[in-house]
Coordinates of N, CA and C in Angstrom, one line a residue:
X1 N 47.1 31.6 8.4 CA 48.5 32.2 8.7 C 49.2 31.5 10.0
X2 N 48.1 31.3 11.0 CA 48.8 30.6 12.3 C 49.2 29.2 12.0
X3 N 48.7 28.4 10.8 CA 48.9 27.3 10.5 C 50.4 27.3 9.9
X4 N 50.4 28.4 8.8 CA 51.6 28.5 8.3 C 52.9 28.5 9.2
X5 N 52.7 29.5 10.1 CA 53.5 29.7 11.0 C 54.0 28.6 11.8
X6 N 53.0 27.9 12.2 CA 53.2 26.7 12.9 C 54.1 25.7 12.4
X7 N 53.7 25.6 11.1 CA 54.5 24.8 10.1 C 56.0 25.2 10.0
X8 N 56.3 26.3 9.8 CA 57.4 26.8 9.7 C 58.2 26.7 11.0
X9 N 57.8 26.7 12.2 CA 58.3 26.4 13.5 C 58.8 25.1 13.4
X10 N 57.6 24.1 13.2 CA 58.0 22.8 13.4 C 58.9 22.2 12.3
X11 N 58.9 22.8 11.2 CA 60.1 22.5 10.3 C 61.7 22.9 10.6
X12 N 61.6 24.2 11.4 CA 62.9 24.5 11.6 C 63.3 23.8 13.1
X13 N 62.3 23.5 13.8 CA 62.8 22.5 14.9 C 63.2 21.1 14.5
X14 N 62.4 20.5 13.4 CA 63.0 19.3 13.0 C 64.2 19.2 12.5
X15 N 64.7 20.5 11.6 CA 66.0 20.6 11.2 C 66.8 20.7 12.0
X16 N 66.7 21.4 13.0 CA 67.8 21.2 14.2 C 67.9 19.8 15.1
X17 N 66.8 19.1 15.2 CA 66.9 18.2 15.9 C 67.7 16.8 14.8
X18 N 67.2 17.0 13.4 CA 67.9 16.2 12.4 C 69.5 16.4 12.6
X19 N 69.7 18.2 12.6 CA 71.2 18.1 12.4 C 72.1 17.8 13.7
X20 N 71.4 17.9 14.7 CA 72.4 17.8 16.2 C 71.6 16.7 17.1
X21 N 70.5 16.2 16.9 CA 70.0 15.4 18.0 C 69.7 14.1 17.6
X22 N 69.7 13.8 16.3 CA 69.2 12.2 15.9 C 70.1 11.3 16.5
X23 N 71.4 11.3 16.3 CA 72.4 10.4 16.8 C 72.1 10.1 18.1
X24 N 72.1 11.3 19.1 CA 72.1 11.3 20.5 C 70.9 10.6 20.9
X25 N 69.9 10.9 20.2 CA 68.3 10.5 20.5 C 68.4 8.9 20.4
X26 N 68.9 8.4 19.0 CA 68.7 7.0 18.8 C 69.7 6.2 19.8
X27 N 71.0 6.9 20.1 CA 71.7 6.2 21.1 C 70.8 6.0 22.5
X28 N 70.4 7.4 22.7 CA 69.7 7.2 24.4 C 68.7 6.1 24.2
X29 N 67.7 6.0 23.0 CA 66.7 5.3 23.0 C 67.1 3.9 23.2
X30 N 68.2 3.4 22.2 CA 68.5 2.2 22.2 C 69.2 1.7 23.4
X31 N 69.8 2.4 24.2 CA 70.7 2.0 25.2 C 70.2 2.4 26.5
X32 N 68.8 2.0 26.8 CA 68.2 2.1 28.3 C 67.6 0.9 28.6
X33 N 68.7 0.2 29.0 CA 67.8 -1.4 29.3 C 67.3 -1.3 30.8
X34 N 67.5 -0.2 31.4 CA 66.8 0.1 32.9 C 65.3 0.7 32.6
X35 N 65.1 1.3 31.5 CA 63.9 1.9 31.2 C 63.3 1.6 29.9
X36 N 62.7 0.5 29.8 CA 62.2 -0.1 28.6 C 60.9 0.8 28.2
X37 N 60.6 0.8 26.9 CA 59.7 1.5 26.0 C 58.4 0.8 26.6
X38 N 57.6 1.2 27.2 CA 56.0 0.7 27.1 C 55.2 0.6 26.1

């Protein structure tokens, strides 16, 4: 039951990110010349 609940929360969170945050996150990650990804 706990695992199922966790999956539901994770899916909901991913849907929210996909709907609202993907473009912002991609732009944020791609345009960070001062903070390179190590």
